[in-house]
mmCIF file of C-alpha atoms in Angstrom:
data_model
loop_
_atom_site.group_PDB
_atom_site.id
_atom_site.type_symbol
_atom_site.label_atom_id
_atom_site.label_comp_id
_atom_site.label_asym_id
_atom_site.label_seq_id
_atom_site.Cartn_x
_atom_site.Cartn_y
_atom_site.Cartn_z
ATOM 1 C CA MET A 1 34.269 43.002 -39.294
ATOM 2 C CA GLU A 2 31.436 40.593 -39.947
ATOM 3 C CA ASN A 3 33.791 37.644 -39.644
ATOM 4 C CA ASN A 4 35.118 38.909 -36.312
ATOM 5 C CA VAL A 5 31.590 39.082 -34.872
ATOM 6 C CA ASN A 6 30.794 35.557 -35.992
ATOM 7 C CA ASN A 7 34.032 34.185 -34.562
ATOM 8 C CA THR A 8 33.700 35.755 -31.130
ATOM 9 C CA ALA A 9 30.028 34.966 -30.473
ATOM 10 C CA PRO A 10 30.486 31.226 -29.827
ATOM 11 C CA ALA A 11 33.401 31.890 -27.493
ATOM 12 C CA ALA A 12 31.363 34.377 -25.486
ATOM 13 C CA GLU A 13 28.444 31.979 -25.252
ATOM 14 C CA GLY A 14 30.757 29.192 -24.177
ATOM 15 C CA LYS A 15 32.172 31.351 -21.418
ATOM 16 C CA VAL A 16 28.703 32.204 -20.116
ATOM 17 C CA ASN A 17 27.805 28.510 -19.856
ATOM 18 C CA SER A 18 31.190 27.442 -18.564
ATOM 19 C CA MET A 19 31.513 25.727 -15.196
ATOM 20 C CA SER A 20 35.201 26.563 -14.930
ATOM 21 C CA TRP A 21 36.080 28.334 -11.715
ATOM 22 C CA GLU A 22 37.520 31.217 -13.728
ATOM 23 C CA ASP A 23 34.245 31.877 -15.565
ATOM 24 C CA ILE A 24 31.396 30.856 -13.278
ATOM 25 C CA ASP A 25 29.820 33.354 -10.911
ATOM 26 C CA LYS A 26 28.426 32.989 -7.407
ATOM 27 C CA SER A 27 24.818 33.172 -8.560
ATOM 28 C CA SER A 28 25.206 30.295 -10.999
ATOM 29 C CA ILE A 29 26.809 28.081 -8.381
ATOM 30 C CA ARG A 30 24.143 28.844 -5.815
ATOM 31 C CA ASN A 31 21.485 28.013 -8.397
ATOM 32 C CA GLY A 32 23.239 24.707 -9.044
ATOM 33 C CA PHE A 33 23.132 23.819 -5.351
ATOM 34 C CA ALA A 34 19.546 25.056 -5.062
ATOM 35 C CA GLY A 35 18.431 22.865 -7.957
ATOM 36 C CA VAL A 36 19.297 19.701 -6.037
ATOM 37 C CA ASP A 37 18.136 21.230 -2.753
ATOM 38 C CA ASN A 38 14.689 21.991 -4.159
ATOM 39 C CA LYS A 39 14.302 18.548 -5.726
ATOM 40 C CA LEU A 40 15.148 16.874 -2.410
ATOM 41 C CA ARG A 41 12.654 19.029 -0.543
ATOM 42 C CA GLU A 42 9.985 18.283 -3.134
ATOM 43 C CA LEU A 43 10.686 14.576 -2.764
ATOM 44 C CA GLY A 44 10.413 14.845 1.024
ATOM 45 C CA SER A 45 7.064 16.610 0.768
ATOM 46 C CA ALA A 46 5.771 14.130 -1.814
ATOM 47 C CA MET A 47 6.822 11.093 0.225
ATOM 48 C CA GLN A 48 5.220 12.533 3.315
ATOM 49 C CA THR A 49 1.945 12.905 1.421
ATOM 50 C CA LEU A 50 2.340 9.367 0.107
ATOM 51 C CA ALA A 51 2.893 7.996 3.614
ATOM 52 C CA LYS A 52 0.158 9.969 5.380
ATOM 53 C CA GLU A 53 -2.527 10.195 2.704
ATOM 54 C CA ALA A 54 -1.579 7.485 0.183
ATOM 55 C CA LYS A 55 -1.758 10.099 -2.588
ATOM 56 C CA GLY A 56 0.548 11.507 -5.264
ATOM 57 C CA PHE A 57 2.253 8.347 -6.493
ATOM 58 C CA ASP A 58 3.022 9.604 -10.015
ATOM 59 C CA ASN A 59 4.546 12.829 -8.720
ATOM 60 C CA THR A 60 6.684 10.954 -6.192
ATOM 61 C CA LYS A 61 7.799 8.430 -8.788
ATOM 62 C CA GLY A 62 8.874 11.238 -11.128
ATOM 63 C CA LEU A 63 10.922 12.939 -8.401
ATOM 64 C CA VAL A 64 12.597 9.669 -7.380
ATOM 65 C CA GLU A 65 13.565 8.915 -10.971
ATOM 66 C CA SER A 66 14.829 12.438 -11.647
ATOM 67 C CA LEU A 67 17.055 12.467 -8.565
ATOM 68 C CA ARG A 68 18.184 8.879 -8.992
ATOM 69 C CA ASP A 69 18.953 9.090 -12.714
ATOM 70 C CA LYS A 70 20.106 12.681 -13.097
ATOM 71 C CA ASP A 71 20.566 15.145 -10.224
ATOM 72 C CA LEU A 72 22.485 12.802 -7.910
ATOM 73 C CA THR A 73 24.549 11.108 -10.631
ATOM 74 C CA SER A 74 27.712 12.024 -12.495
ATOM 75 C CA SER A 75 25.572 13.841 -15.058
ATOM 76 C CA GLY A 76 24.032 16.084 -12.417
ATOM 77 C CA TRP A 77 25.030 19.728 -12.075
ATOM 78 C CA LEU A 78 27.077 19.392 -8.894
ATOM 79 C CA SER A 79 29.042 16.366 -10.096
ATOM 80 C CA SER A 80 29.690 18.100 -13.428
ATOM 81 C CA PHE A 81 30.873 21.200 -11.573
ATOM 82 C CA ILE A 82 33.313 19.106 -9.541
ATOM 83 C CA ALA A 83 34.569 17.220 -12.599
ATOM 84 C CA GLU A 84 35.225 20.477 -14.429
ATOM 85 C CA ASN A 85 37.298 21.936 -11.588
ATOM 86 C CA SER A 86 38.799 19.013 -9.689
ATOM 87 C CA SER A 87 42.299 19.453 -11.067
ATOM 88 C CA SER A 88 42.361 23.088 -9.936
ATOM 89 C CA PHE A 89 41.179 22.276 -6.413
ATOM 90 C CA PRO A 90 43.128 19.186 -5.329
ATOM 91 C CA ASN A 91 42.450 19.820 -1.624
ATOM 92 C CA ALA A 92 38.693 20.406 -1.875
ATOM 93 C CA GLY A 93 36.722 18.116 0.396
ATOM 94 C CA GLY A 94 39.853 16.824 2.052
ATOM 95 C CA ASP A 95 41.288 17.088 5.532
ATOM 96 C CA GLU A 96 40.587 20.458 7.131
ATOM 97 C CA SER A 97 44.274 20.959 7.826
ATOM 98 C CA LYS A 98 44.859 21.026 4.061
ATOM 99 C CA ARG A 99 42.011 23.406 3.363
ATOM 100 C CA ALA A 100 44.201 26.498 3.394
ATOM 101 C CA ALA A 101 46.727 24.987 0.977
ATOM 102 C CA ARG A 102 46.810 26.468 -2.502
ATOM 103 C CA PRO A 103 48.570 25.303 -5.663
ATOM 104 C CA ASP A 104 51.851 27.109 -6.476
ATOM 105 C CA TRP A 105 50.403 28.920 -9.491
ATOM 106 C CA TYR A 106 47.738 30.490 -7.259
ATOM 107 C CA PHE A 107 50.268 33.000 -5.909
ATOM 108 C CA LEU A 108 51.195 34.137 -9.390
ATOM 109 C CA LYS A 109 47.649 35.275 -10.108
ATOM 110 C CA THR A 110 46.259 38.784 -9.668
ATOM 111 C CA PRO A 111 44.336 39.646 -6.470
ATOM 112 C CA GLU A 112 41.060 39.556 -8.405
ATOM 113 C CA VAL A 113 41.754 36.039 -9.713
ATOM 114 C CA ARG A 114 42.835 34.817 -6.268
ATOM 115 C CA LYS A 115 39.619 36.236 -4.822
ATOM 116 C CA GLN A 116 37.614 34.348 -7.442
ATOM 117 C CA TYR A 117 39.548 31.155 -6.682
ATOM 118 C CA ASP A 118 38.906 31.472 -2.936
ATOM 119 C CA LEU A 119 35.211 32.074 -3.540
ATOM 120 C CA ILE A 120 34.857 29.034 -5.768
ATOM 121 C CA PHE A 121 36.981 26.935 -3.413
ATOM 122 C CA ASP A 122 34.364 27.280 -0.674
ATOM 123 C CA TYR A 123 31.623 26.006 -2.987
ATOM 124 C CA MET A 124 33.871 23.332 -4.448
ATOM 125 C CA ASP A 125 34.798 22.122 -0.967
ATOM 126 C CA ASP A 126 31.141 21.921 0.058
ATOM 127 C CA ALA A 127 30.177 20.199 -3.192
ATOM 128 C CA VAL A 128 32.802 17.478 -2.790
ATOM 129 C CA LYS A 129 31.773 16.825 0.808
ATOM 130 C CA LEU A 130 28.056 16.676 0.015
ATOM 131 C CA THR A 131 28.206 14.627 -3.171
ATOM 132 C CA ALA A 132 29.884 11.884 -1.134
ATOM 133 C CA PHE A 133 26.364 11.186 0.210
ATOM 134 C CA PHE A 134 24.785 11.011 -3.223
ATOM 135 C CA LYS A 135 25.786 7.450 -4.065
ATOM 136 C CA PRO A 136 24.281 5.822 -0.949
ATOM 137 C CA LEU A 137 21.116 7.884 -1.453
ATOM 138 C CA VAL A 138 20.910 6.797 -5.091
ATOM 139 C CA ASP A 139 21.293 3.201 -3.921
ATOM 140 C CA ILE A 140 18.346 3.645 -1.554
ATOM 141 C CA LEU A 141 16.192 5.294 -4.213
ATOM 142 C CA THR A 142 17.076 2.524 -6.664
ATOM 143 C CA ARG A 143 16.125 -0.249 -4.252
ATOM 144 C CA ILE A 144 12.859 1.206 -2.961
ATOM 145 C CA PRO A 145 9.925 -0.908 -4.219
ATOM 146 C CA LEU A 146 7.942 2.309 -4.535
ATOM 147 C CA LYS A 147 4.931 0.903 -6.359
ATOM 148 C CA GLU A 148 4.575 -2.045 -3.986
ATOM 149 C CA VAL A 149 4.979 0.057 -0.852
ATOM 150 C CA PHE A 150 2.445 2.537 -2.155
ATOM 151 C CA ARG A 151 -0.044 -0.250 -2.863
ATOM 152 C CA VAL A 152 0.094 -1.357 0.773
ATOM 153 C CA LEU A 153 -0.606 2.146 2.030
ATOM 154 C CA ARG A 154 -3.313 2.594 -0.591
ATOM 155 C CA VAL A 155 -5.034 -0.659 0.386
ATOM 156 C CA VAL A 156 -5.115 0.351 4.044
ATOM 157 C CA SER A 157 -6.425 3.814 3.181
ATOM 158 C CA ASN A 158 -9.106 2.474 0.829
ATOM 159 C CA MET A 159 -10.279 -0.221 3.234
ATOM 160 C CA LYS A 160 -10.620 2.281 6.039
ATOM 161 C CA SER A 161 -12.558 4.699 3.836
ATOM 162 C CA LYS A 162 -14.900 1.892 2.737
ATOM 163 C CA GLY A 163 -15.610 0.905 6.334
ATOM 164 C CA TYR A 164 -13.805 -2.428 6.204
ATOM 165 C CA GLY A 165 -13.011 -2.387 9.885
ATOM 166 C CA ALA A 166 -13.227 -4.725 12.843
ATOM 167 C CA GLU A 167 -16.986 -4.157 13.157
ATOM 168 C CA TRP A 168 -17.673 -5.387 9.622
ATOM 169 C CA TYR A 169 -15.297 -8.312 10.148
ATOM 170 C CA ASP A 170 -17.154 -9.237 13.346
ATOM 171 C CA THR A 171 -20.465 -9.015 11.478
ATOM 172 C CA ILE A 172 -19.210 -11.514 8.900
ATOM 173 C CA ASP A 173 -18.022 -13.793 11.702
ATOM 174 C CA LYS A 174 -21.370 -13.617 13.524
ATOM 175 C CA ILE A 175 -23.264 -14.448 10.348
ATOM 176 C CA ILE A 176 -21.044 -17.462 9.717
ATOM 177 C CA ALA A 177 -21.506 -18.536 13.341
ATOM 178 C CA SER A 178 -25.267 -18.199 12.913
ATOM 179 C CA VAL A 179 -25.186 -20.313 9.752
ATOM 180 C CA ASN A 180 -23.165 -22.922 11.651
ATOM 181 C CA GLU A 181 -25.836 -22.875 14.331
ATOM 182 C CA VAL A 182 -28.690 -23.287 11.837
ATOM 183 C CA LEU A 183 -26.954 -26.093 9.983
ATOM 184 C CA GLY A 184 -26.372 -27.937 13.250
ATOM 185 C CA MET A 185 -29.947 -27.685 14.518
ATOM 186 C CA GLY A 186 -32.147 -30.709 15.110
ATOM 187 C CA TRP A 187 -35.112 -31.114 12.777
ATOM 188 C CA ASN A 188 -37.463 -30.530 15.705
ATOM 189 C CA VAL A 189 -36.489 -26.837 15.744
ATOM 190 C CA PHE A 190 -37.811 -26.396 12.219
ATOM 191 C CA GLU A 191 -40.835 -28.590 12.956
ATOM 192 C CA SER A 192 -41.815 -26.153 15.713
ATOM 193 C CA LYS A 193 -42.347 -23.530 13.009
ATOM 194 C CA ALA A 194 -44.189 -25.856 10.619
ATOM 195 C CA ASP A 195 -47.732 -25.522 12.050
ATOM 196 C CA ALA A 196 -49.116 -24.270 8.733
ATOM 197 C CA ALA A 197 -47.702 -27.271 6.886
ATOM 198 C CA GLU A 198 -49.143 -29.635 9.509
ATOM 199 C CA ARG A 199 -52.607 -28.089 9.253
ATOM 200 C CA TYR A 200 -52.471 -28.207 5.467
ATOM 201 C CA TYR A 201 -51.530 -31.879 5.583
ATOM 202 C CA ASN A 202 -54.389 -32.743 7.925
ATOM 203 C CA GLU A 203 -56.838 -30.803 5.754
ATOM 204 C CA ASN A 204 -55.654 -32.428 2.522
ATOM 205 C CA LYS A 205 -54.766 -35.997 3.461
ATOM 206 C CA GLN A 206 -57.060 -37.446 0.863
ATOM 207 C CA GLN A 207 -55.509 -35.476 -2.005
ATOM 208 C CA ILE A 208 -51.952 -35.453 -0.695
ATOM 209 C CA GLU A 209 -50.617 -37.531 -3.599
ATOM 210 C CA SER A 210 -51.698 -34.880 -6.028
ATOM 211 C CA PRO A 211 -48.529 -33.156 -7.374
ATOM 212 C CA LYS A 212 -50.076 -29.744 -6.828
ATOM 213 C CA VAL A 213 -51.049 -30.509 -3.224
ATOM 214 C CA LYS A 214 -47.666 -32.069 -2.539
ATOM 215 C CA GLU A 215 -45.812 -29.027 -3.790
ATOM 216 C CA GLN A 216 -47.895 -26.752 -1.580
ATOM 217 C CA TYR A 217 -47.098 -28.934 1.417
ATOM 218 C CA PHE A 218 -43.384 -28.817 0.571
ATOM 219 C CA LYS A 219 -43.601 -25.069 0.119
ATOM 220 C CA LEU A 220 -45.126 -24.579 3.560
ATOM 221 C CA ARG A 221 -42.378 -26.658 5.118
ATOM 222 C CA MET A 222 -39.725 -24.594 3.311
ATOM 223 C CA ASP A 223 -41.476 -21.455 4.594
ATOM 224 C CA ALA A 224 -41.153 -22.846 8.125
ATOM 225 C CA TYR A 225 -37.444 -23.426 7.574
ATOM 226 C CA ALA A 226 -37.052 -19.886 6.192
ATOM 227 C CA LYS A 227 -38.622 -18.417 9.338
ATOM 228 C CA VAL A 228 -35.968 -20.047 11.473
ATOM 229 C CA VAL A 229 -33.179 -18.731 9.269
ATOM 230 C CA MET A 230 -34.484 -15.216 8.657
ATOM 231 C CA GLU A 231 -35.036 -14.419 12.329
ATOM 232 C CA ARG A 232 -31.388 -15.170 13.107
ATOM 233 C CA PRO A 233 -28.184 -13.259 12.247
ATOM 234 C CA ALA A 234 -27.778 -15.632 9.307
ATOM 235 C CA GLY A 235 -30.767 -13.905 7.719
ATOM 236 C CA LYS A 236 -28.879 -10.598 7.579
ATOM 237 C CA PHE A 237 -26.793 -11.683 4.647
ATOM 238 C CA LEU A 238 -29.880 -12.761 2.686
ATOM 239 C CA ASN A 239 -31.669 -10.427 0.343
ATOM 240 C CA TYR A 240 -34.908 -12.391 0.280
ATOM 241 C CA TYR A 241 -36.511 -15.794 0.335
ATOM 242 C CA ASP A 242 -38.570 -16.495 -2.799
ATOM 243 C CA GLY A 243 -41.024 -18.879 -1.168
ATOM 244 C CA VAL A 244 -39.929 -22.052 -2.911
ATOM 245 C CA GLY A 245 -36.720 -22.880 -1.083
ATOM 246 C CA ARG A 246 -34.460 -20.385 -2.789
ATOM 247 C CA PHE A 247 -32.581 -17.600 -1.014
ATOM 248 C CA LYS A 248 -30.505 -14.786 -2.447
ATOM 249 C CA VAL A 249 -27.649 -12.799 -0.999
ATOM 250 C CA HIS A 250 -27.398 -9.002 -0.937
ATOM 251 C CA THR A 251 -25.352 -8.176 -4.033
ATOM 252 C CA GLU A 252 -23.568 -5.406 -2.122
ATOM 253 C CA TRP A 253 -22.291 -7.962 0.358
ATOM 254 C CA VAL A 254 -20.950 -10.153 -2.413
ATOM 255 C CA ALA A 255 -19.264 -7.131 -4.015
ATOM 256 C CA ASN A 256 -17.670 -6.183 -0.676
ATOM 257 C CA MET A 257 -16.382 -9.712 -0.185
ATOM 258 C CA ARG A 258 -14.871 -9.674 -3.689
ATOM 259 C CA VAL A 259 -13.102 -6.366 -3.008
ATOM 260 C CA GLN A 260 -11.730 -7.671 0.294
ATOM 261 C CA ASP A 261 -10.219 -10.668 -1.491
ATOM 262 C CA LYS A 262 -8.543 -8.396 -4.033
ATOM 263 C CA TYR A 263 -7.108 -6.173 -1.335
ATOM 264 C CA MET A 264 -5.740 -9.130 0.604
ATOM 265 C CA GLN A 265 -4.232 -10.478 -2.612
ATOM 266 C CA VAL A 266 -2.282 -7.221 -2.929
ATOM 267 C CA ILE A 267 -1.038 -7.447 0.658
ATOM 268 C CA ILE A 268 0.081 -11.056 0.280
ATOM 269 C CA GLY A 269 1.772 -10.196 -3.011
ATOM 270 C CA VAL A 270 3.845 -7.486 -1.332
ATOM 271 C CA THR A 271 4.858 -9.452 1.738
ATOM 272 C CA HIS A 272 8.018 -10.819 0.107
ATOM 273 C CA TRP A 273 9.335 -7.236 0.032
ATOM 274 C CA SER A 274 9.453 -7.107 3.846
ATOM 275 C CA ASP A 275 13.143 -8.070 4.052
ATOM 276 C CA GLN A 276 14.016 -5.502 1.385
ATOM 277 C CA ILE A 277 12.150 -2.800 3.286
ATOM 278 C CA LYS A 278 13.955 -3.663 6.525
ATOM 279 C CA SER A 279 17.293 -3.599 4.691
ATOM 280 C CA LEU A 280 16.452 -0.160 3.288
ATOM 281 C CA LEU A 281 15.531 1.108 6.753
ATOM 282 C CA THR A 282 18.980 0.067 7.937
ATOM 283 C CA ALA A 283 20.589 1.789 4.947
ATOM 284 C CA CYS A 284 18.602 4.960 5.688
ATOM 285 C CA GLN A 285 19.739 4.964 9.295
ATOM 286 C CA ASN A 286 23.369 4.442 8.295
ATOM 287 C CA LEU A 287 23.194 7.312 5.810
ATOM 288 C CA LEU A 288 21.465 9.530 8.332
ATOM 289 C CA ASP A 289 24.121 8.767 10.932
ATOM 290 C CA SER A 290 26.782 9.810 8.420
ATOM 291 C CA LEU A 291 24.933 13.013 7.606
ATOM 292 C CA MET A 292 24.590 13.813 11.293
ATOM 293 C CA THR A 293 28.340 13.737 11.905
ATOM 294 C CA SER A 294 30.167 17.051 12.163
ATOM 295 C CA ILE A 295 30.643 18.409 8.652
ATOM 296 C CA LEU A 296 32.322 21.788 8.192
ATOM 297 C CA LEU A 297 30.502 23.620 5.389
ATOM 298 C CA SER A 298 31.534 27.083 4.251
ATOM 299 C CA THR A 299 28.534 28.318 2.264
ATOM 300 C CA GLY A 300 24.868 28.916 2.910
ATOM 301 C CA ALA A 301 24.030 26.932 -0.205
ATOM 302 C CA GLY A 302 26.039 24.013 1.121
ATOM 303 C CA ARG A 303 24.373 24.127 4.524
ATOM 304 C CA ASP A 304 20.937 24.287 2.927
ATOM 305 C CA LEU A 305 21.672 21.282 0.741
ATOM 306 C CA HIS A 306 23.041 19.381 3.724
ATOM 307 C CA GLN A 307 19.787 19.983 5.598
ATOM 308 C CA ALA A 308 17.741 18.979 2.560
ATOM 309 C CA LEU A 309 19.667 15.698 2.345
ATOM 310 C CA LYS A 310 18.967 14.952 6.007
ATOM 311 C CA ASN A 311 15.293 15.836 5.671
ATOM 312 C CA ALA A 312 14.896 13.674 2.575
ATOM 313 C CA VAL A 313 16.433 10.615 4.251
ATOM 314 C CA VAL A 314 14.255 11.114 7.341
ATOM 315 C CA VAL A 315 11.087 11.232 5.247
ATOM 316 C CA ILE A 316 12.122 8.224 3.139
ATOM 317 C CA GLN A 317 12.737 6.371 6.396
ATOM 318 C CA PHE A 318 9.310 7.434 7.668
ATOM 319 C CA PHE A 319 7.677 6.282 4.443
ATOM 320 C CA LEU A 320 9.332 2.866 4.621
ATOM 321 C CA THR A 321 8.563 2.558 8.337
ATOM 322 C CA CYS A 322 4.871 3.169 7.665
ATOM 323 C CA CYS A 323 4.807 0.349 5.142
ATOM 324 C CA ASP A 324 6.817 -1.968 7.376
ATOM 325 C CA GLU A 325 4.409 -1.351 10.246
ATOM 326 C CA GLU A 326 1.343 -1.885 8.063
ATOM 327 C CA LEU A 327 2.660 -5.174 6.702
ATOM 328 C CA GLY A 328 3.583 -6.177 10.245
ATOM 329 C CA LYS A 329 0.017 -5.632 11.433
ATOM 330 C CA PHE A 330 -1.316 -7.889 8.698
ATOM 331 C CA LYS A 331 1.325 -10.539 9.337
ATOM 332 C CA SER A 332 0.841 -10.538 13.126
ATOM 333 C CA GLY A 333 -2.860 -11.303 12.823
ATOM 334 C CA SER A 334 -3.962 -8.000 14.320
ATOM 335 C CA LYS A 335 -7.614 -7.842 15.330
ATOM 336 C CA GLU A 336 -7.786 -4.214 14.241
ATOM 337 C CA GLY A 337 -9.410 -3.284 10.955
ATOM 338 C CA PRO A 338 -8.537 -3.596 8.173
ATOM 339 C CA TYR A 339 -5.657 -5.903 9.137
ATOM 340 C CA CYS A 340 -8.028 -8.536 10.569
ATOM 341 C CA PHE A 341 -9.286 -9.441 7.085
ATOM 342 C CA ILE A 342 -6.110 -11.396 6.386
ATOM 343 C CA ASN A 343 -7.330 -13.900 9.002
ATOM 344 C CA VAL A 344 -9.944 -16.591 8.517
ATOM 345 C CA PRO A 345 -12.988 -15.563 10.621
ATOM 346 C CA PRO A 346 -13.031 -17.764 13.760
ATOM 347 C CA ALA A 347 -16.513 -19.073 12.996
ATOM 348 C CA ALA A 348 -15.350 -20.145 9.525
ATOM 349 C CA ALA A 349 -12.466 -22.080 11.059
ATOM 350 C CA ASN A 350 -14.912 -23.717 13.486
ATOM 351 C CA ALA A 351 -17.428 -24.808 10.843
ATOM 352 C CA THR A 352 -18.125 -28.530 11.092
ATOM 353 C CA GLY A 353 -18.954 -29.064 7.440
ATOM 354 C CA HIS A 354 -22.695 -29.676 7.872
ATOM 355 C CA PHE A 355 -24.367 -29.746 4.452
ATOM 356 C CA GLY A 356 -21.012 -29.022 2.848
ATOM 357 C CA PHE A 357 -20.472 -25.721 4.650
ATOM 358 C CA SER A 358 -16.706 -25.491 5.160
ATOM 359 C CA PRO A 359 -15.703 -21.854 4.457
ATOM 360 C CA SER A 360 -12.212 -21.897 6.035
ATOM 361 C CA TRP A 361 -9.226 -21.506 3.739
ATOM 362 C CA GLY A 362 -6.480 -21.977 6.329
ATOM 363 C CA ASP A 363 -3.485 -19.650 6.442
ATOM 364 C CA SER A 364 -4.031 -16.809 3.974
ATOM 365 C CA TYR A 365 -0.334 -16.392 3.167
ATOM 366 C CA SER A 366 0.419 -20.027 2.377
ATOM 367 C CA HIS A 367 -2.949 -20.330 0.643
ATOM 368 C CA GLY A 368 -2.131 -17.365 -1.575
ATOM 369 C CA GLY A 369 -5.164 -15.304 -0.685
ATOM 370 C CA THR A 370 -8.501 -15.186 1.096
ATOM 371 C CA GLU A 371 -11.877 -16.596 0.028
ATOM 372 C CA TYR A 372 -14.440 -14.144 1.351
ATOM 373 C CA GLU A 373 -16.240 -14.062 -1.993
ATOM 374 C CA ASP A 374 -16.916 -17.805 -1.755
ATOM 375 C CA ILE A 375 -18.538 -17.560 1.679
ATOM 376 C CA PRO A 376 -21.995 -16.337 0.477
ATOM 377 C CA ARG A 377 -22.107 -19.018 -2.214
ATOM 378 C CA LYS A 378 -21.206 -21.718 0.298
ATOM 379 C CA MET A 379 -23.790 -20.365 2.746
ATOM 380 C CA LEU A 380 -26.528 -20.421 0.134
ATOM 381 C CA TYR A 381 -25.706 -23.929 -0.993
ATOM 382 C CA ALA A 382 -25.713 -25.297 2.565
ATOM 383 C CA ILE A 383 -28.905 -23.515 3.614
ATOM 384 C CA MET A 384 -30.840 -24.451 0.512
ATOM 385 C CA THR A 385 -29.651 -28.071 0.830
ATOM 386 C CA GLN A 386 -30.821 -28.221 4.440
ATOM 387 C CA CYS A 387 -34.073 -26.465 3.542
ATOM 388 C CA ARG A 388 -34.931 -28.946 0.818
ATOM 389 C CA GLU A 389 -33.994 -31.915 3.005
ATOM 390 C CA PHE A 390 -36.284 -30.664 5.745
ATOM 391 C CA ALA A 391 -39.116 -30.158 3.285
ATOM 392 C CA TYR A 392 -38.792 -33.275 1.136
ATOM 393 C CA VAL A 393 -37.195 -35.874 3.414
ATOM 394 C CA HIS A 394 -38.291 -35.203 7.006
ATOM 395 C CA GLY A 395 -41.956 -34.400 6.474
ATOM 396 C CA LYS A 396 -44.969 -36.692 6.207
ATOM 397 C CA VAL A 397 -44.898 -36.673 2.433
ATOM 398 C CA HIS A 398 -42.015 -37.799 0.252
#
């Protein structure tokens, strides 16, 4: 007796887990369809969040990999179900005129067995028809540069949240233009502000060769120069003037410039994926067109899965379109923020190089990036050079 129990248990367990049409029940099959259905719907929801909010990358990546490497492959439930039963259902998924055909042995079975066969045939037929779309979808999921596409959307989202828009870009441009203006001014403009230095000179002519007196004279002339700079837009980027010809830049501005360069580096690094993205958009449309053709499905589970496939492709297409459009805005030189930051500010391109101030870097794509972080340093160098020349070279004392 004990031996009989041990011998029959494995067989019973095997029958419960069997995918054979003779053993499997309707509930198990519907669960098999629903497993893929649910994963596709989850992917659609995750990709929508990724496209609209630039959030949930890890979750989306996990769903893509699971579908691509398991659910939609030969090891997935539906493909395994088909493989197990294909020899018993030679007409499944074929021409509708052959759908009613049954193998000869079918008519030798009992009514209950024939009923089971007919039930499974409907699911088998739907499974064969729907899994035909799995391979092209796997191809799309395999080719999507998910990380790169996400980085583009994330950059745009982050830049907008940080306020890196057209207004900030215009502010940078106006400051550069103001620096250009200052660097191109005649010395008489600065002299008009140097009354204190002139009075000091007249009051101390006799001791003017004294190093201490000289330095005070130079300091007053540098103060006059600083007045001209600080009352113009150029002064907005300066934190303070220390009184002896040295200026400093707001550290927050420098940090912002550094971040902008890093963001633009990401965008430029992703640009080479543009052709791949366009190719994937075409593949999505082709797959969607195929899914939209008239497909006769016999089960609710099959119809639900069909809809989930369509929805997933639509959302993947939307996700890729969002990235394609964002990259396009950067590439086209859009004046909208944050896309404008890929362009050299007009005032930088128009700089004449006075006192070494030449902040333009040319085309950002061929250059391999932007140089916003260098602009404050170049401004400071040029202004302090001009300041010292005004004080030490163009005054009455040398």
